Short mmCIF file of C-alpha atoms and ligand atoms in Angstrom, two decimals:
data_model
loop_
_atom_site.label_atom_id
_atom_site.label_comp_id
_atom_site.label_asym_id
_atom_site.label_seq_id
_atom_site.Cartn_x
_atom_site.Cartn_y
_atom_site.Cartn_z
CA UNK A 1 240.00 -35.41 33.57
CA UNK A 2 242.19 -34.35 35.98
CA UNK A 3 244.46 -31.28 35.08
CA UNK A 4 243.62 -28.51 33.34
CA UNK A 5 245.28 -28.71 29.49
CA UNK A 6 245.19 -25.81 28.57
CA UNK A 7 248.83 -24.66 29.64
CA UNK A 8 246.41 -21.07 30.46
CA UNK A 9 244.94 -22.86 33.41
CA UNK A 10 247.82 -24.46 35.28
CA UNK A 11 247.85 -22.72 39.06
CA UNK A 12 250.65 -20.77 39.94
CA UNK A 13 250.07 -20.96 43.62
CA UNK A 14 251.42 -17.74 44.95
CA UNK A 15 249.71 -16.68 48.63
CA UNK A 16 245.99 -16.78 48.20
CA UNK A 17 245.83 -16.07 44.45
CA UNK A 18 246.12 -18.13 41.13
CA UNK A 19 248.45 -16.46 39.06
CA UNK A 20 247.70 -17.46 34.92
CA UNK A 21 250.94 -17.15 32.16
CA UNK A 22 250.15 -14.76 29.62
CA UNK A 23 247.44 -16.35 27.25
CA UNK A 24 246.05 -15.42 23.20
CA UNK A 25 245.95 -12.91 22.01
CA UNK A 26 247.94 -10.93 20.83
CA UNK A 27 247.62 -8.75 17.15
CA UNK A 28 248.97 -11.02 15.21
CA UNK A 29 245.69 -13.09 15.89
CA UNK A 30 242.24 -12.99 13.82
CA UNK A 31 239.10 -10.90 14.09
CA UNK A 32 237.07 -14.05 15.46
CA UNK A 33 240.21 -15.10 17.49
CA UNK A 34 240.62 -11.25 18.83
CA UNK A 35 236.89 -11.18 19.59
CA UNK A 36 236.35 -14.18 22.05
CA UNK A 37 239.39 -13.94 23.71
CA UNK A 38 240.61 -10.48 24.28
CA UNK A 39 239.56 -8.70 27.56
CA UNK A 40 238.74 -12.42 28.76
CA UNK A 41 240.62 -12.56 31.59
CA UNK A 42 240.59 -16.13 33.65
CA UNK A 43 239.52 -14.21 37.19
CA UNK A 44 243.27 -14.47 39.16
CA UNK A 45 241.59 -15.60 42.31
CA UNK A 46 239.55 -18.56 41.19
CA UNK A 47 240.53 -19.21 37.72
CA UNK A 48 236.98 -18.92 35.97
CA UNK A 49 236.91 -18.73 32.26
CA UNK A 50 234.46 -15.97 32.48
CA UNK A 51 234.83 -13.15 34.92
CA UNK A 52 232.41 -12.51 36.94
CA UNK A 53 230.01 -9.06 37.68
CA UNK A 54 231.80 -6.89 39.44
CA UNK A 55 229.54 -4.98 41.11
CA UNK A 56 230.54 -3.05 44.11
CA UNK A 57 229.79 0.38 43.82
CA UNK A 58 234.04 1.16 45.76
CA UNK A 59 237.00 -0.72 46.32
CA UNK A 60 238.90 -1.82 49.87
CA UNK A 61 241.81 0.48 50.49
CA UNK A 62 244.59 -0.31 52.93
CA UNK A 63 245.41 2.39 53.70
CA UNK A 64 244.60 6.23 53.19
CA UNK A 65 244.81 6.29 49.64
CA UNK A 66 246.31 3.08 49.09
CA UNK A 67 243.38 0.56 47.23
CA UNK A 68 243.87 -3.30 47.83
CA UNK A 69 243.93 -3.52 44.16
CA UNK A 70 243.69 -1.20 40.90
CA UNK A 71 240.57 0.10 41.69
CA UNK A 72 239.04 2.33 43.66
CA UNK A 73 234.92 3.92 42.48
CA UNK A 74 233.53 2.65 40.17
CA UNK A 75 232.27 5.53 37.80
CA UNK A 76 236.29 5.94 37.36
CA UNK A 77 237.43 1.96 37.20
CA UNK A 78 235.34 -1.10 36.92
CA UNK A 79 237.08 -4.69 35.96
CA UNK A 80 234.46 -5.89 33.81
CA UNK A 81 234.57 -2.16 31.80
CA UNK A 82 237.87 -2.33 31.61
CA UNK A 83 237.80 -5.93 30.15
CA UNK A 84 234.75 -4.67 27.49
CA UNK A 85 237.27 -1.05 26.72
CA UNK A 86 240.20 -3.96 26.33
CA UNK A 87 237.87 -5.88 23.96
CA UNK A 88 236.82 -3.25 21.87
CA UNK A 89 240.64 -1.59 21.19
CA UNK A 90 241.60 -4.43 19.59
CA UNK A 91 239.07 -5.23 17.50
CA UNK A 92 238.88 -1.33 15.95
CA UNK A 93 243.07 -1.44 15.94
CA UNK A 94 243.09 1.11 18.73
CA UNK A 95 245.57 1.45 21.57
CA UNK A 96 242.32 2.65 23.75
CA UNK A 97 238.53 2.35 24.05
CA UNK A 98 236.66 3.76 26.73
CA UNK A 99 232.66 2.79 26.98
CA UNK A 100 229.67 5.19 27.86
CA UNK A 101 226.13 4.48 28.89
CA UNK A 102 224.83 5.01 25.94
CA UNK A 103 226.17 5.86 21.84
CA UNK A 104 224.16 9.31 21.97
CA UNK A 105 226.30 9.61 25.58
CA UNK A 106 229.63 8.92 23.54
CA UNK A 107 229.15 11.67 20.50
CA UNK A 108 228.45 14.44 24.04
CA UNK A 109 231.40 13.78 25.32
CA UNK A 110 233.01 14.01 22.44
CA UNK A 111 231.80 17.33 21.73
CA UNK A 112 232.03 18.12 25.17
CA UNK A 113 235.80 18.11 24.80
CA UNK A 114 235.66 20.64 22.26
CA UNK A 115 236.36 24.86 23.84
CA UNK A 116 233.71 27.14 23.51
CA UNK A 117 233.97 28.93 19.73
CA UNK A 118 234.70 25.54 17.93
CA UNK A 119 233.44 24.83 14.80
CA UNK A 120 232.41 21.79 13.55
CA UNK A 121 231.56 20.00 10.07
CA UNK A 122 229.63 16.97 9.35
CA UNK A 123 227.83 14.62 6.82
CA UNK A 124 223.89 15.80 6.51
CA UNK A 125 222.69 11.75 7.19
CA UNK A 126 223.65 11.10 10.18
CA UNK A 127 221.40 9.34 13.50
CA UNK A 128 218.06 12.08 14.38
CA UNK A 129 219.61 12.44 17.56
CA UNK A 130 223.20 13.33 17.03
CA UNK A 131 220.99 15.52 14.80
CA UNK A 132 219.79 17.52 17.41
CA UNK A 133 222.84 17.27 19.67
CA UNK A 134 224.28 18.73 17.38
CA UNK A 135 221.59 21.64 16.38
CA UNK A 136 220.10 21.26 20.48
CA UNK A 137 222.62 21.13 22.83
CA UNK A 138 226.39 21.28 21.02
CA UNK A 139 225.11 24.73 19.97
CA UNK A 140 224.00 25.79 23.66
CA UNK A 141 227.76 25.15 24.50
CA UNK A 142 229.36 27.89 21.86
CA UNK A 143 230.02 24.97 19.37
CA UNK A 144 229.13 25.52 15.78
CA UNK A 145 228.11 22.61 13.32
CA UNK A 146 228.15 22.56 9.42
CA UNK A 147 226.41 19.85 7.63
CA UNK A 148 226.86 18.67 4.66
CA UNK A 149 225.71 16.51 2.01
CA UNK A 150 229.03 16.00 0.08
CA UNK A 151 231.43 15.88 2.82
CA UNK A 152 234.40 14.54 0.28
CA UNK A 153 233.26 17.35 -1.85
CA UNK A 154 233.65 20.54 0.57
CA UNK A 155 235.36 19.82 3.56
CA UNK A 156 238.31 22.35 2.41
CA UNK A 157 235.61 24.57 1.77
CA UNK A 158 233.79 24.31 5.10
CA UNK A 159 236.96 24.17 7.05
CA UNK A 160 237.27 27.89 9.08
CA UNK A 161 240.72 27.68 10.38
CA UNK A 162 241.24 28.55 14.37
CA UNK A 163 237.99 27.16 14.27
CA UNK A 164 237.30 23.76 13.18
CA UNK A 165 238.45 21.20 15.14
CA UNK A 166 236.95 17.96 14.28
CA UNK A 167 235.17 16.71 10.87
CA UNK A 168 231.95 13.78 11.69
CA UNK A 169 231.38 11.06 9.08
CA UNK A 170 228.80 8.63 9.83
CA UNK A 171 229.48 6.03 6.87
CA UNK A 172 227.26 4.17 6.15
CA UNK A 173 225.06 7.13 7.11
CA UNK A 174 221.41 6.57 9.32
CA UNK A 175 219.14 5.65 7.51
CA UNK A 176 220.56 6.46 3.11
CA UNK A 177 223.32 4.25 4.23
CA UNK A 178 225.62 6.86 1.92
CA UNK A 179 229.45 5.45 1.85
CA UNK A 180 232.00 8.60 2.57
CA UNK A 181 235.58 8.12 1.85
CA UNK A 182 237.43 8.26 4.87
CA UNK A 183 240.71 8.30 3.50
CA UNK A 184 239.91 11.05 1.44
CA UNK A 185 238.63 13.10 3.53
CA UNK A 186 241.59 12.59 6.79
CA UNK A 187 243.72 13.76 4.53
CA UNK A 188 242.28 17.10 4.35
CA UNK A 189 241.37 17.33 7.95
CA UNK A 190 244.74 16.51 8.97
CA UNK A 191 246.40 19.12 6.48
CA UNK A 192 244.88 21.23 8.89
CA UNK A 193 244.98 19.94 11.98
CA UNK A 194 241.84 18.83 12.19
CA UNK A 195 240.51 15.52 14.01
CA UNK A 196 237.66 13.14 12.36
CA UNK A 197 235.47 11.28 13.91
CA UNK A 198 233.43 7.84 12.31
CA UNK A 199 230.54 6.33 13.39
CA UNK A 200 230.97 3.41 12.66
CA UNK A 201 227.59 1.70 14.62
CA UNK A 202 226.40 0.75 11.31
CA UNK A 203 228.63 -1.96 10.19
CA UNK A 204 230.75 -2.93 13.30
CA UNK A 205 234.45 -3.72 13.72
CA UNK A 206 234.20 -7.11 11.99
CA UNK A 207 233.14 -4.79 8.60
CA UNK A 208 234.67 -1.79 8.77
CA UNK A 209 238.20 -0.21 10.96
CA UNK A 210 237.48 3.24 10.01
CA UNK A 211 241.05 4.13 12.69
CA UNK A 212 242.49 2.36 9.80
CA UNK A 213 241.77 4.82 6.91
CA UNK A 214 242.93 7.56 8.46
CA UNK A 215 240.61 8.60 11.54
CA UNK A 216 241.76 9.47 14.70
CA UNK A 217 238.27 8.60 16.57
CA UNK A 218 235.34 5.74 16.13
CA UNK A 219 232.28 5.49 17.70
CA UNK A 220 229.55 2.76 17.77
CA UNK A 221 226.13 2.50 19.65
CA UNK A 222 227.01 -0.06 21.18
CA UNK A 223 223.07 -0.36 21.89
CA UNK A 224 223.48 -1.78 17.83
CA UNK A 225 226.13 -4.73 16.60
CA UNK A 226 228.72 -5.00 19.63
CA UNK A 227 226.15 -6.14 22.05
CA UNK A 228 223.90 -7.96 19.16
CA UNK A 229 220.60 -8.82 21.45
CA UNK A 230 218.77 -5.27 21.78
CA UNK A 231 219.21 -5.55 25.48
CA UNK A 232 221.94 -3.09 26.63
CA UNK A 233 222.30 0.77 26.24
CA UNK A 234 225.72 1.88 25.64
CA UNK A 235 228.01 3.17 23.58
CA UNK A 236 231.89 3.50 23.25
CA UNK A 237 235.09 5.14 21.39
CA UNK A 238 238.52 3.96 20.73
CA UNK A 239 241.18 5.07 19.05
CA UNK A 240 244.96 5.93 18.96
CA UNK A 241 246.29 9.23 20.54
CA UNK A 242 247.44 9.64 24.24
CA UNK A 243 246.39 13.59 24.32
CA UNK A 244 242.74 12.32 23.09
CA UNK A 245 243.02 9.61 26.10
CA UNK A 246 243.77 11.72 28.70
CA UNK A 247 241.33 14.07 27.35
CA UNK A 248 238.13 11.57 27.17
CA UNK A 249 239.26 9.61 30.11
CA UNK A 250 238.98 12.88 32.46
CA UNK A 251 235.59 13.81 30.81
CA UNK A 252 234.23 10.00 31.10
CA UNK A 253 235.03 10.84 35.02
CA UNK A 254 234.26 14.13 35.18
CA UNK A 255 230.85 13.42 33.23
CA UNK A 256 229.84 9.74 34.62
CA UNK A 257 227.30 9.12 31.69
CA UNK A 258 229.53 5.41 31.70
CA UNK A 259 227.81 2.62 31.81
CA UNK A 260 227.19 -0.60 34.66
CA UNK A 261 229.88 -3.47 34.87
CA UNK A 262 226.61 -5.54 34.34
CA UNK A 263 226.21 -4.01 31.12
CA UNK A 264 229.67 -3.96 30.56
CA UNK A 265 229.47 -7.79 31.35
CA UNK A 266 226.61 -8.11 28.70
CA UNK A 267 228.15 -6.11 25.88
CA UNK A 268 231.64 -7.96 26.07
CA UNK A 269 229.09 -11.43 26.20
CA UNK A 270 228.49 -9.75 22.58
CA UNK A 271 230.57 -8.60 21.31
CA UNK A 272 232.12 -12.56 21.02
CA UNK A 273 230.04 -13.37 18.21
CA UNK A 274 230.02 -10.28 16.15
CA UNK A 275 231.59 -11.86 13.54
CA UNK A 276 229.00 -14.62 13.43
CA UNK A 277 226.16 -12.10 13.54
CA UNK A 278 227.77 -10.24 10.64
CA UNK A 279 228.46 -12.12 8.28
CA UNK A 280 224.28 -13.57 8.40
CA UNK A 281 223.08 -10.51 9.07
CA UNK A 282 224.97 -9.76 5.82
CA UNK A 283 223.82 -12.91 3.69
CA UNK A 284 220.11 -12.19 5.09
CA UNK A 285 220.54 -8.31 3.96
CA UNK A 286 221.87 -9.08 0.39
CA UNK A 287 219.05 -11.35 -0.70
CA UNK A 288 216.56 -8.81 0.67
CA UNK A 289 218.36 -6.30 -0.94
CA UNK A 290 218.35 -8.55 -4.25
CA UNK A 291 214.38 -8.93 -3.57
CA UNK A 292 213.13 -5.81 -3.13
CA UNK A 293 215.26 -4.06 -6.39
CA UNK A 294 213.94 -6.72 -8.41
CA UNK A 295 210.49 -5.28 -7.31
CA UNK A 296 208.12 -3.25 -9.50
CA UNK A 297 206.52 -1.86 -6.00
CA UNK A 298 210.56 -0.06 -5.11
CA UNK A 299 211.62 2.67 -5.96
CA UNK A 300 214.73 2.18 -4.99
CA UNK A 301 217.34 0.60 -3.05
CA UNK A 302 220.32 1.78 -0.72
CA UNK A 303 222.65 -1.16 0.09
CA UNK A 304 226.23 -0.88 0.14
CA UNK A 305 226.72 -4.71 -0.74
CA UNK A 306 224.43 -3.72 -4.37
CA UNK A 307 226.23 -3.53 -7.19
CA UNK A 308 223.82 -0.17 -7.69
CA UNK A 309 225.62 1.50 -5.19
CA UNK A 310 226.32 4.98 -6.08
CA UNK A 311 229.74 4.60 -3.88
CA UNK A 312 230.39 0.95 -4.18
CA UNK A 313 234.02 1.61 -4.85
CA UNK A 314 234.07 3.02 -1.65
CA UNK A 315 232.52 -0.31 -0.28
CA UNK A 316 234.98 -2.46 -1.54
CA UNK A 317 238.32 -0.20 -0.34
CA UNK A 318 236.63 0.35 2.91
CA UNK A 319 234.62 -3.03 3.81
CA UNK A 320 235.96 -6.35 4.77
CA UNK A 321 235.52 -8.47 1.48
CA UNK A 322 233.34 -5.78 0.33
CA UNK A 323 230.45 -6.90 2.80
CA UNK A 324 226.75 -4.81 2.90
CA UNK A 325 226.16 -5.09 6.65
CA UNK A 326 223.26 -5.86 7.61
CA UNK A 327 220.86 -2.66 7.04
CA UNK A 328 219.21 -1.00 4.11
CA UNK A 329 216.89 1.26 3.33
CA UNK A 330 214.27 1.70 0.39
CA UNK A 331 211.46 3.57 -1.36
CA UNK A 332 208.54 2.34 -1.71
CA UNK A 333 206.07 3.19 -4.63
CA UNK A 334 202.70 4.87 -3.00
CA UNK A 335 204.42 6.94 -1.18
CA UNK A 336 203.94 7.15 3.62
CA UNK A 337 200.87 5.26 3.40
CA UNK A 338 202.53 2.33 1.05
CA UNK A 339 205.46 2.57 3.73
CA UNK A 340 202.89 2.92 6.58
CA UNK A 341 201.14 -0.14 5.70
CA UNK A 342 204.98 -2.40 4.26
CA UNK A 343 205.53 -1.70 8.02
CA UNK A 344 202.49 -3.30 8.95
CA UNK A 345 202.61 -6.57 7.40
CA UNK A 346 205.37 -7.24 8.14
CA UNK A 347 204.94 -10.59 10.12
CA UNK A 348 209.29 -11.07 10.90
CA UNK A 349 210.38 -7.74 10.46
CA UNK A 350 209.50 -6.21 13.90
CA UNK A 351 208.46 -2.72 13.43
CA UNK A 352 210.23 -0.95 15.87
CA UNK A 353 213.39 1.74 16.05
CA UNK A 354 216.70 0.30 16.94
CA UNK A 355 219.19 -2.17 14.54
CA UNK A 356 221.43 -4.28 14.58
CA UNK A 357 219.97 -7.44 16.85
CA UNK A 358 219.69 -10.95 16.13
CA UNK A 359 216.05 -10.08 15.13
CA UNK A 360 215.19 -8.39 12.21
CA UNK A 361 213.35 -4.67 12.71
CA UNK A 362 211.66 -2.27 10.46
CA UNK A 363 210.78 0.95 10.41
CA UNK A 364 209.69 4.54 8.60
CA UNK A 365 212.70 7.06 9.26
CA UNK A 366 210.35 10.74 8.96
CA UNK A 367 208.30 8.84 11.24
CA UNK A 368 210.22 7.47 13.94
CA UNK A 369 214.00 7.59 14.25
CA UNK A 370 214.72 11.29 11.70
CA UNK A 371 211.15 12.83 13.10
CA UNK A 372 212.67 15.38 15.03
CA UNK A 373 214.71 16.47 11.84
CA UNK A 374 212.93 19.07 9.49
CA UNK A 375 210.90 17.59 6.72
CA UNK A 376 213.53 20.53 3.84
CA UNK A 377 216.47 19.11 5.38
CA UNK A 378 214.85 15.50 6.25
CA UNK A 379 214.63 15.19 2.77
CA UNK A 380 217.46 17.37 0.77
CA UNK A 381 219.60 14.07 3.04
CA UNK A 382 216.91 11.57 1.30
CA UNK A 383 215.26 10.74 3.94
CA UNK A 384 211.88 10.93 2.56
CA UNK A 385 208.55 9.92 3.61
CA UNK A 386 208.57 6.24 1.69
CA UNK A 387 211.70 5.21 2.97
CA UNK A 388 211.62 2.13 5.21
CA UNK A 389 214.74 1.37 7.23
CA UNK A 390 215.16 -2.49 7.17
CA UNK A 391 217.47 -3.94 10.09
CA UNK A 392 218.08 -7.50 9.26
CA UNK A 393 219.40 -10.20 11.60
CA UNK A 394 220.45 -13.96 12.33
CA UNK A 395 217.25 -15.52 11.07
CA UNK A 396 216.70 -17.84 7.89
CA UNK A 397 217.46 -16.11 4.95
CA UNK A 398 214.60 -17.46 2.94
CA UNK A 399 212.04 -17.40 5.45
CA UNK A 400 213.07 -13.03 5.66
CA UNK A 401 213.16 -12.57 2.06
CA UNK A 402 209.04 -14.79 1.95
CA UNK A 403 207.95 -11.93 4.53
CA UNK A 404 208.87 -8.59 3.01
CA UNK A 405 207.46 -10.50 -0.30
CA UNK A 406 203.90 -11.26 1.25
CA UNK A 407 204.85 -7.21 2.77
CA UNK A 408 204.94 -6.27 -0.35
CA UNK A 409 202.13 -7.27 -2.09
CA UNK A 410 199.78 -5.85 1.41
CA UNK A 411 201.41 -2.32 1.13
CA UNK A 412 200.06 -2.09 -2.19
CA UNK A 413 196.64 -2.30 -1.94
CA UNK A 414 194.87 0.26 0.66
CA UNK A 415 191.95 -1.19 1.09
CA UNK A 416 193.39 -3.94 3.49
CA UNK A 417 194.48 -1.16 5.17
CA UNK A 418 191.15 0.61 5.45
CA UNK A 419 189.29 -2.09 6.54
CA UNK A 420 192.11 -2.13 8.85
CA UNK A 421 191.48 1.40 10.21
CA UNK A 422 187.77 0.34 10.68
CA UNK A 423 187.93 -2.51 12.99
CA UNK A 424 187.11 -4.79 9.41
O1 P1T B 1 221.20 4.84 21.14
P1 P1T B 1 222.22 5.12 21.49
O2 P1T B 1 222.95 3.88 21.80
O3 P1T B 1 222.75 6.38 22.23
O4 P1T B 1 222.88 5.46 20.13
C1 P1T B 1 222.82 6.47 19.44
C2 P1T B 1 223.30 6.13 18.07
C3 P1T B 1 224.75 6.40 17.36
N1 P1T B 1 225.11 6.81 16.46
C4 P1T B 1 224.07 5.88 15.36
C5 P1T B 1 224.66 5.77 14.08
C6 P1T B 1 222.77 5.42 15.81
O5 P1T B 1 222.24 4.40 14.76
C7 P1T B 1 222.86 5.14 17.14
C8 P1T B 1 221.33 4.80 17.25
N2 P1T B 1 220.65 4.72 16.77
C9 P1T B 1 218.83 4.24 17.07
C10 P1T B 1 218.27 3.61 18.11
C11 P1T B 1 218.32 3.96 15.46
O6 P1T B 1 216.89 2.93 15.50
O7 P1T B 1 218.53 4.73 14.65
#
């Protein structure tokens, strides 16, 4: 080929730089197109289709206070972070997105934006680290959090006039996969001038867009589905309001919990295949959930894609095509010991914390991700010692099903475990 066929690659030479005409995407494009092209600008000086990683921490200035381009210092802004933020904003139907060094740093920065004396209402079943921040760190800054297991029913009564500033929702929740009707809660919250945050980590923007259901801020642990390859720790918040943009970008810079350019570049690369991974993970989780539900060794299965899920109607209303996502949890017969035996017995599912990667993972929340929550509170939220959580990756469905069936069989045989611990 002698020249570029894509008009976006036609070089329009202007001095030493190359300008490219406006490219796709625009908001009328669908998810896959937006995922591949949003924030994916061709390099203006070389035409490189994939943006270079801008590792420089500082940017030259032509005169005092006159930077050459848009950038001054990497904590304040960086080209790779800008590209990633632009892509997430497009996928979450938001005007703005801000990236942070972890999902937890995102939570912390949002909570830091509240004045001392503020009050937050949160769903009870949240990620253990979020619970830890709410109960052990926010309180030290004069921010009180009240937890409720049925936020749609109780939110009105829990709102404290002039004090409640934020409602915190995780839907689906970690690890019991409880769902919240975001519109219902947002309608009550907005009548009182309160903002609603939804942690959308478990579904990813491919399956759910909380801003479309009335939320004011959507947050993600990018570490999970958005990056999708278990090799980046990062977080992001997306929203539409100018006032939030001003406040949160001030705190992003002032607190400085920002991701590295390399991590932004990797997470942006991961995001380009999110739709493909989310579909495969959902397909696998659906089969695994059905397999578990049919087993006499299982007490109950939590998966929003199953008809038996108590809030299936919410999944149909809020999730793309009623998809259940890649996460599920189940209670196994035989208590904590059986749960641990199951996790030790899987061959494809790796026993590890985290979720949302291409590889399948399994864990026991009561002893791992949610161990820091006092037992009574944990159990009130449905996190019993016999609960096993599974993150279905994108391996072949049949292999995952066979793995689950053989691990279930082993979990029912206590003698095998005794033999292993005795070194047999
Ligand atoms: O790990 P980090 O990127 O800081 O994200 C924190 C976080 C926030 N929200 C939800 C719903 C999460 O699941 C997490 C992290 N969760 C795990 C590490 C886990 O295994 O559940």
